mmCIF file of C-alpha atoms in Angstrom:
data_model
loop_
_atom_site.group_PDB
_atom_site.id
_atom_site.type_symbol
_atom_site.label_atom_id
_atom_site.label_comp_id
_atom_site.label_asym_id
_atom_site.label_seq_id
_atom_site.Cartn_x
_atom_site.Cartn_y
_atom_site.Cartn_z
ATOM 1 C CA UNK A 1 -7.509 -4.498 13.482
ATOM 2 C CA UNK A 2 -4.107 -5.180 15.050
ATOM 3 C CA UNK A 3 -1.852 -3.186 12.732
ATOM 4 C CA UNK A 4 1.299 -4.099 14.647
ATOM 5 C CA UNK A 5 0.564 -7.800 14.201
ATOM 6 C CA UNK A 6 0.303 -7.176 10.457
ATOM 7 C CA UNK A 7 3.407 -5.000 10.374
ATOM 8 C CA UNK A 8 5.883 -7.461 11.895
ATOM 9 C CA UNK A 9 5.755 -10.124 9.132
ATOM 10 C CA UNK A 10 5.850 -7.335 6.546
ATOM 11 C CA UNK A 11 9.050 -6.006 8.109
ATOM 12 C CA UNK A 12 10.459 -9.545 8.150
ATOM 13 C CA UNK A 13 9.951 -9.635 4.361
ATOM 14 C CA UNK A 14 10.789 -5.987 3.752
ATOM 15 C CA UNK A 15 13.343 -6.488 0.977
ATOM 16 C CA UNK A 16 11.284 -8.695 -1.393
ATOM 17 C CA UNK A 17 8.132 -6.613 -0.843
ATOM 18 C CA UNK A 18 9.938 -3.364 -1.585
ATOM 19 C CA UNK A 19 11.557 -4.928 -4.636
ATOM 20 C CA UNK A 20 8.159 -6.083 -5.880
ATOM 21 C CA UNK A 21 6.622 -2.623 -5.447
ATOM 22 C CA UNK A 22 9.622 -0.733 -6.808
ATOM 23 C CA UNK A 23 8.224 -0.038 -10.321
ATOM 24 C CA UNK A 24 5.015 1.335 -8.799
ATOM 25 C CA UNK A 25 6.937 3.464 -6.292
ATOM 26 C CA UNK A 26 9.087 4.924 -9.075
ATOM 27 C CA UNK A 27 5.948 5.823 -11.020
ATOM 28 C CA UNK A 28 4.517 7.543 -7.952
ATOM 29 C CA UNK A 29 7.631 9.635 -7.406
ATOM 30 C CA UNK A 30 7.701 10.602 -11.073
ATOM 31 C CA UNK A 31 4.122 11.888 -10.859
ATOM 32 C CA UNK A 32 4.643 13.590 -7.490
ATOM 33 C CA UNK A 33 7.617 15.546 -8.890
ATOM 34 C CA UNK A 34 8.867 16.527 -5.441
ATOM 35 C CA UNK A 35 11.131 19.567 -5.337
ATOM 36 C CA UNK A 36 14.137 20.461 -3.226
ATOM 37 C CA UNK A 37 13.139 22.118 0.015
ATOM 38 C CA UNK A 38 9.566 20.800 0.089
ATOM 39 C CA UNK A 39 7.822 19.409 3.144
ATOM 40 C CA UNK A 40 6.158 16.067 2.370
ATOM 41 C CA UNK A 41 3.755 13.746 4.194
ATOM 42 C CA UNK A 42 4.164 10.047 3.319
ATOM 43 C CA UNK A 43 0.853 8.545 4.363
ATOM 44 C CA UNK A 44 0.875 4.889 5.422
ATOM 45 C CA UNK A 45 4.648 4.807 5.068
ATOM 46 C CA UNK A 46 5.076 1.136 5.967
ATOM 47 C CA UNK A 47 8.731 0.255 6.461
ATOM 48 C CA UNK A 48 9.855 3.480 4.840
ATOM 49 C CA UNK A 49 11.093 2.897 1.286
ATOM 50 C CA UNK A 50 9.036 5.753 -0.179
ATOM 51 C CA UNK A 51 9.891 8.102 2.703
ATOM 52 C CA UNK A 52 13.606 7.539 2.192
ATOM 53 C CA UNK A 53 13.396 8.148 -1.554
ATOM 54 C CA UNK A 54 11.294 11.263 -0.967
ATOM 55 C CA UNK A 55 13.923 12.519 1.507
ATOM 56 C CA UNK A 56 16.548 12.169 -1.209
ATOM 57 C CA UNK A 57 14.434 14.224 -3.593
ATOM 58 C CA UNK A 58 13.606 17.092 -1.214
ATOM 59 C CA UNK A 59 17.214 17.293 -0.053
ATOM 60 C CA UNK A 60 18.682 18.704 3.148
ATOM 61 C CA UNK A 61 16.443 21.781 3.093
ATOM 62 C CA UNK A 62 13.266 19.696 2.858
ATOM 63 C CA UNK A 63 11.579 17.256 5.220
ATOM 64 C CA UNK A 64 9.421 14.138 5.129
ATOM 65 C CA UNK A 65 6.834 13.101 7.713
ATOM 66 C CA UNK A 66 6.795 9.278 7.634
ATOM 67 C CA UNK A 67 3.304 8.593 8.989
ATOM 68 C CA UNK A 68 1.765 5.227 9.827
ATOM 69 C CA UNK A 69 -0.834 3.791 12.186
ATOM 70 C CA UNK A 70 1.433 0.858 13.160
ATOM 71 C CA UNK A 71 4.003 1.581 15.849
ATOM 72 C CA UNK A 72 6.178 -1.230 14.467
ATOM 73 C CA UNK A 73 6.427 0.476 11.079
ATOM 74 C CA UNK A 74 7.223 3.839 12.657
ATOM 75 C CA UNK A 75 9.964 2.211 14.739
ATOM 76 C CA UNK A 76 11.390 0.580 11.621
ATOM 77 C CA UNK A 77 11.485 3.896 9.760
ATOM 78 C CA UNK A 78 13.187 5.493 12.766
ATOM 79 C CA UNK A 79 15.848 2.801 12.559
ATOM 80 C CA UNK A 80 16.368 3.155 8.809
ATOM 81 C CA UNK A 81 16.424 6.969 8.922
ATOM 82 C CA UNK A 82 18.472 7.366 12.095
ATOM 83 C CA UNK A 83 21.064 9.434 10.205
ATOM 84 C CA UNK A 84 18.486 11.515 8.304
ATOM 85 C CA UNK A 85 17.166 14.298 10.506
ATOM 86 C CA UNK A 86 14.838 15.431 7.717
ATOM 87 C CA UNK A 87 12.754 12.240 8.058
ATOM 88 C CA UNK A 88 10.237 12.574 10.910
ATOM 89 C CA UNK A 89 8.565 9.246 11.843
ATOM 90 C CA UNK A 90 5.091 9.818 13.314
ATOM 91 C CA UNK A 91 2.545 7.277 14.559
ATOM 92 C CA UNK A 92 -1.157 8.026 14.299
ATOM 93 C CA UNK A 93 -4.504 7.375 12.650
ATOM 94 C CA UNK A 94 -4.875 9.610 9.596
ATOM 95 C CA UNK A 95 -8.633 9.695 10.048
ATOM 96 C CA UNK A 96 -8.317 11.618 13.323
ATOM 97 C CA UNK A 97 -4.750 12.911 13.659
ATOM 98 C CA UNK A 98 -4.290 16.680 14.070
ATOM 99 C CA UNK A 99 -2.548 17.690 10.830
ATOM 100 C CA UNK A 100 -3.333 21.388 11.212
ATOM 101 C CA UNK A 101 0.311 22.319 11.841
ATOM 102 C CA UNK A 102 1.875 19.982 9.268
ATOM 103 C CA UNK A 103 2.028 22.696 6.576
ATOM 104 C CA UNK A 104 3.053 20.290 3.797
ATOM 105 C CA UNK A 105 3.603 21.004 0.133
ATOM 106 C CA UNK A 106 2.806 17.428 -0.885
ATOM 107 C CA UNK A 107 1.109 14.293 0.383
ATOM 108 C CA UNK A 108 2.184 10.990 -1.165
ATOM 109 C CA UNK A 109 1.144 7.408 -0.475
ATOM 110 C CA UNK A 110 2.158 4.008 -1.824
ATOM 111 C CA UNK A 111 -0.796 1.654 -1.189
ATOM 112 C CA UNK A 112 -1.493 3.379 2.130
ATOM 113 C CA UNK A 113 -4.944 4.907 1.636
ATOM 114 C CA UNK A 114 -7.308 1.983 1.007
ATOM 115 C CA UNK A 115 -7.834 0.841 4.587
ATOM 116 C CA UNK A 116 -9.830 3.714 6.066
ATOM 117 C CA UNK A 117 -13.053 2.785 7.788
ATOM 118 C CA UNK A 118 -14.242 6.351 7.206
ATOM 119 C CA UNK A 119 -12.614 7.472 3.928
ATOM 120 C CA UNK A 120 -14.619 10.693 3.643
ATOM 121 C CA UNK A 121 -13.547 11.981 7.041
ATOM 122 C CA UNK A 122 -10.025 10.646 6.434
ATOM 123 C CA UNK A 123 -9.431 12.659 3.263
ATOM 124 C CA UNK A 124 -11.063 15.763 4.719
ATOM 125 C CA UNK A 125 -8.603 15.461 7.597
ATOM 126 C CA UNK A 126 -5.592 14.671 5.386
ATOM 127 C CA UNK A 127 -6.296 17.835 3.399
ATOM 128 C CA UNK A 128 -5.521 19.836 6.540
ATOM 129 C CA UNK A 129 -1.905 18.667 6.252
ATOM 130 C CA UNK A 130 -1.540 20.561 2.971
ATOM 131 C CA UNK A 131 -0.948 24.238 2.438
ATOM 132 C CA UNK A 132 -3.581 25.793 0.134
ATOM 133 C CA UNK A 133 -2.783 24.624 -3.390
ATOM 134 C CA UNK A 134 -0.670 21.770 -2.052
ATOM 135 C CA UNK A 135 -0.851 18.549 -4.026
ATOM 136 C CA UNK A 136 -1.585 14.935 -3.195
ATOM 137 C CA UNK A 137 -0.521 11.925 -5.264
ATOM 138 C CA UNK A 138 -1.284 8.381 -4.176
ATOM 139 C CA UNK A 139 -1.461 4.981 -5.819
ATOM 140 C CA UNK A 140 -3.914 2.131 -5.279
ATOM 141 C CA UNK A 141 -4.603 -1.243 -6.847
ATOM 142 C CA UNK A 142 -7.072 -1.724 -9.673
ATOM 143 C CA UNK A 143 -9.409 -4.713 -9.421
ATOM 144 C CA UNK A 144 -8.209 -8.250 -8.659
ATOM 145 C CA UNK A 145 -8.989 -9.347 -12.224
ATOM 146 C CA UNK A 146 -6.040 -7.160 -13.274
ATOM 147 C CA UNK A 147 -3.737 -8.140 -10.417
ATOM 148 C CA UNK A 148 -2.524 -11.743 -10.148
ATOM 149 C CA UNK A 149 -0.614 -10.661 -7.026
ATOM 150 C CA UNK A 150 -4.026 -10.966 -5.358
ATOM 151 C CA UNK A 151 -6.048 -13.173 -7.683
ATOM 152 C CA UNK A 152 -3.570 -16.088 -7.613
ATOM 153 C CA UNK A 153 -3.698 -16.528 -3.809
ATOM 154 C CA UNK A 154 -7.393 -15.578 -3.737
ATOM 155 C CA UNK A 155 -8.262 -18.298 -6.261
ATOM 156 C CA UNK A 156 -6.117 -20.853 -4.430
ATOM 157 C CA UNK A 157 -7.877 -20.111 -1.165
ATOM 158 C CA UNK A 158 -11.356 -20.152 -2.734
ATOM 159 C CA UNK A 159 -10.720 -23.516 -4.368
ATOM 160 C CA UNK A 160 -9.432 -25.016 -1.117
ATOM 161 C CA UNK A 161 -12.204 -23.498 1.013
ATOM 162 C CA UNK A 162 -15.341 -23.256 -1.151
ATOM 163 C CA UNK A 163 -17.453 -22.551 1.951
ATOM 164 C CA UNK A 164 -15.496 -19.378 2.694
ATOM 165 C CA UNK A 165 -17.518 -16.202 1.919
ATOM 166 C CA UNK A 166 -16.305 -14.069 -0.959
ATOM 167 C CA UNK A 167 -14.633 -10.845 0.197
ATOM 168 C CA UNK A 168 -16.416 -7.528 -0.337
ATOM 169 C CA UNK A 169 -14.179 -5.615 -2.777
ATOM 170 C CA UNK A 170 -15.532 -2.272 -1.561
ATOM 171 C CA UNK A 171 -14.662 -2.954 2.090
ATOM 172 C CA UNK A 172 -11.489 -1.411 3.538
ATOM 173 C CA UNK A 173 -8.625 -3.347 1.998
ATOM 174 C CA UNK A 174 -6.329 -3.498 -1.035
ATOM 175 C CA UNK A 175 -9.126 -3.209 -3.639
ATOM 176 C CA UNK A 176 -11.238 -0.569 -1.896
ATOM 177 C CA UNK A 177 -10.206 2.248 -4.258
ATOM 178 C CA UNK A 178 -10.416 0.357 -7.551
ATOM 179 C CA UNK A 179 -13.582 2.286 -8.466
ATOM 180 C CA UNK A 180 -12.194 5.442 -10.072
ATOM 181 C CA UNK A 181 -15.506 7.305 -10.183
ATOM 182 C CA UNK A 182 -16.073 6.693 -6.476
ATOM 183 C CA UNK A 183 -12.596 7.863 -5.477
ATOM 184 C CA UNK A 184 -12.524 10.977 -7.659
ATOM 185 C CA UNK A 185 -15.963 11.973 -6.341
ATOM 186 C CA UNK A 186 -14.738 11.367 -2.796
ATOM 187 C CA UNK A 187 -11.770 13.669 -3.307
ATOM 188 C CA UNK A 188 -13.910 16.379 -4.887
ATOM 189 C CA UNK A 189 -16.263 16.233 -1.916
ATOM 190 C CA UNK A 190 -13.505 16.534 0.693
ATOM 191 C CA UNK A 191 -11.758 19.754 -0.255
ATOM 192 C CA UNK A 192 -9.707 18.835 -3.322
ATOM 193 C CA UNK A 193 -9.748 20.126 -6.888
ATOM 194 C CA UNK A 194 -8.023 19.282 -10.174
ATOM 195 C CA UNK A 195 -8.725 15.642 -9.356
ATOM 196 C CA UNK A 196 -7.448 13.067 -11.843
ATOM 197 C CA UNK A 197 -6.885 9.331 -12.085
ATOM 198 C CA UNK A 198 -4.464 7.428 -14.307
ATOM 199 C CA UNK A 199 -4.790 3.658 -14.699
ATOM 200 C CA UNK A 200 -1.445 2.088 -15.566
ATOM 201 C CA UNK A 201 -0.384 -1.440 -16.490
ATOM 202 C CA UNK A 202 2.984 -2.439 -15.082
ATOM 203 C CA UNK A 203 4.795 -5.425 -13.556
ATOM 204 C CA UNK A 204 5.753 -6.276 -10.007
ATOM 205 C CA UNK A 205 9.323 -7.506 -9.669
ATOM 206 C CA UNK A 206 9.623 -9.642 -6.526
ATOM 207 C CA UNK A 207 12.776 -11.443 -5.450
ATOM 208 C CA UNK A 208 13.052 -15.194 -5.901
ATOM 209 C CA UNK A 209 11.201 -18.022 -7.597
ATOM 210 C CA UNK A 210 7.490 -18.803 -7.394
ATOM 211 C CA UNK A 211 8.002 -20.860 -4.239
ATOM 212 C CA UNK A 212 9.766 -17.936 -2.530
ATOM 213 C CA UNK A 213 6.981 -15.533 -3.463
ATOM 214 C CA UNK A 214 4.382 -17.996 -2.218
ATOM 215 C CA UNK A 215 6.142 -18.389 1.132
ATOM 216 C CA UNK A 216 6.264 -14.619 1.509
ATOM 217 C CA UNK A 217 2.587 -14.156 0.628
ATOM 218 C CA UNK A 218 1.546 -16.870 3.068
ATOM 219 C CA UNK A 219 3.551 -15.127 5.775
ATOM 220 C CA UNK A 220 2.221 -11.583 5.244
ATOM 221 C CA UNK A 221 -1.342 -12.334 4.111
ATOM 222 C CA UNK A 222 -4.491 -13.472 5.928
ATOM 223 C CA UNK A 223 -4.360 -17.015 4.583
ATOM 224 C CA UNK A 224 -3.486 -18.939 7.723
ATOM 225 C CA UNK A 225 -6.198 -17.123 9.648
ATOM 226 C CA UNK A 226 -8.784 -17.913 6.983
ATOM 227 C CA UNK A 227 -7.791 -21.575 6.937
ATOM 228 C CA UNK A 228 -8.015 -21.775 10.727
ATOM 229 C CA UNK A 229 -11.444 -20.139 10.619
ATOM 230 C CA UNK A 230 -13.076 -22.200 7.877
ATOM 231 C CA UNK A 231 -11.231 -25.526 7.763
ATOM 232 C CA UNK A 232 -11.648 -28.504 10.063
ATOM 233 C CA UNK A 233 -8.635 -28.602 12.423
ATOM 234 C CA UNK A 234 -7.576 -32.006 11.153
ATOM 235 C CA UNK A 235 -7.474 -30.692 7.571
ATOM 236 C CA UNK A 236 -5.629 -27.395 8.119
ATOM 237 C CA UNK A 237 -2.164 -28.607 7.136
ATOM 238 C CA UNK A 238 -3.402 -30.385 4.027
ATOM 239 C CA UNK A 239 -5.373 -27.308 2.939
ATOM 240 C CA UNK A 240 -2.372 -25.052 3.525
ATOM 241 C CA UNK A 241 -0.245 -27.375 1.382
ATOM 242 C CA UNK A 242 -2.908 -27.305 -1.341
ATOM 243 C CA UNK A 243 -3.100 -23.506 -1.282
ATOM 244 C CA UNK A 244 0.689 -23.225 -1.446
ATOM 245 C CA UNK A 245 0.942 -25.637 -4.392
ATOM 246 C CA UNK A 246 -1.740 -23.733 -6.294
ATOM 247 C CA UNK A 247 0.018 -20.423 -5.647
ATOM 248 C CA UNK A 248 3.384 -21.765 -6.780
ATOM 249 C CA UNK A 249 1.796 -22.915 -10.034
ATOM 250 C CA UNK A 250 -0.013 -19.605 -10.435
ATOM 251 C CA UNK A 251 3.037 -17.411 -9.909
ATOM 252 C CA UNK A 252 5.256 -19.777 -11.892
ATOM 253 C CA UNK A 253 3.406 -18.789 -15.064
ATOM 254 C CA UNK A 254 5.088 -15.382 -14.840
ATOM 255 C CA UNK A 255 8.670 -16.663 -14.751
ATOM 256 C CA UNK A 256 11.038 -14.939 -17.164
ATOM 257 C CA UNK A 257 14.762 -15.187 -17.806
ATOM 258 C CA UNK A 258 15.422 -12.373 -15.341
ATOM 259 C CA UNK A 259 13.020 -13.572 -12.652
ATOM 260 C CA UNK A 260 9.313 -13.465 -11.869
ATOM 261 C CA UNK A 261 7.435 -10.502 -13.351
ATOM 262 C CA UNK A 262 3.838 -10.357 -12.155
ATOM 263 C CA UNK A 263 1.491 -8.246 -14.313
ATOM 264 C CA UNK A 264 -0.229 -5.510 -12.337
ATOM 265 C CA UNK A 265 -2.619 -2.647 -12.866
ATOM 266 C CA UNK A 266 -2.538 0.320 -10.516
ATOM 267 C CA UNK A 267 -4.285 3.686 -10.340
ATOM 268 C CA UNK A 268 -2.417 6.912 -9.666
ATOM 269 C CA UNK A 269 -4.719 9.554 -8.187
ATOM 270 C CA UNK A 270 -3.727 13.193 -7.954
ATOM 271 C CA UNK A 271 -5.449 16.288 -6.583
ATOM 272 C CA UNK A 272 -4.691 19.686 -5.097
ATOM 273 C CA UNK A 273 -6.107 21.238 -1.956
ATOM 274 C CA UNK A 274 -8.694 23.889 -2.723
ATOM 275 C CA UNK A 275 -7.085 27.323 -2.387
#
């Protein structure tokens, strides 16, 4: 997978994405309870919103490793944190990176753990970043039936392209860690204890009207690629228009006086490294 190709449109829409995820990020930081002076690994840091907030919490005596597989994201964090020496942008693959000298008190991740091709080896490796007794808190999506952020565009695409195969929810991707029993067992098997999971209903708070959200999702998601793959070339534009109209209607249902509020269900996982 070309992670840089995925990162660039995300960075282009950084502000509305970060605004949408803000309630989930705040919940993650509340559960992580970072302390002044701690050393923290932000796994799959994206464009850096969580890393920057974590840096505020650990203060000048602490530090945050902003870690991502995409060079474009790491470069963006470097730009945003250029005046914060305690933020250390690092590019690498968490499944294989040498974390043995990281010596972190905490690992945190905002939707950055669900894309591993080898999750068992990934978490065994990530555990090496933690000091004994160090804690990990990360958040993932629950199933698509609880998350219109995904089900609205997914339904629009399925209706427009009925011949397109249904995605495998257990494959690496946003929904890969929706199975709580699977994930908690995985953590227990890879060197963690005191494993817990908390399923929480919340709302995403994106910027703009339904049409703005739709334009953003079409830009950052795999929709154009799917349409190119499964639609006849002469029909691509019409299908894209149909998908967009369906998404606008779908997201428009969630309009409120103070903007669009999309219901969401997420899962906060926490664990400590075996001492």
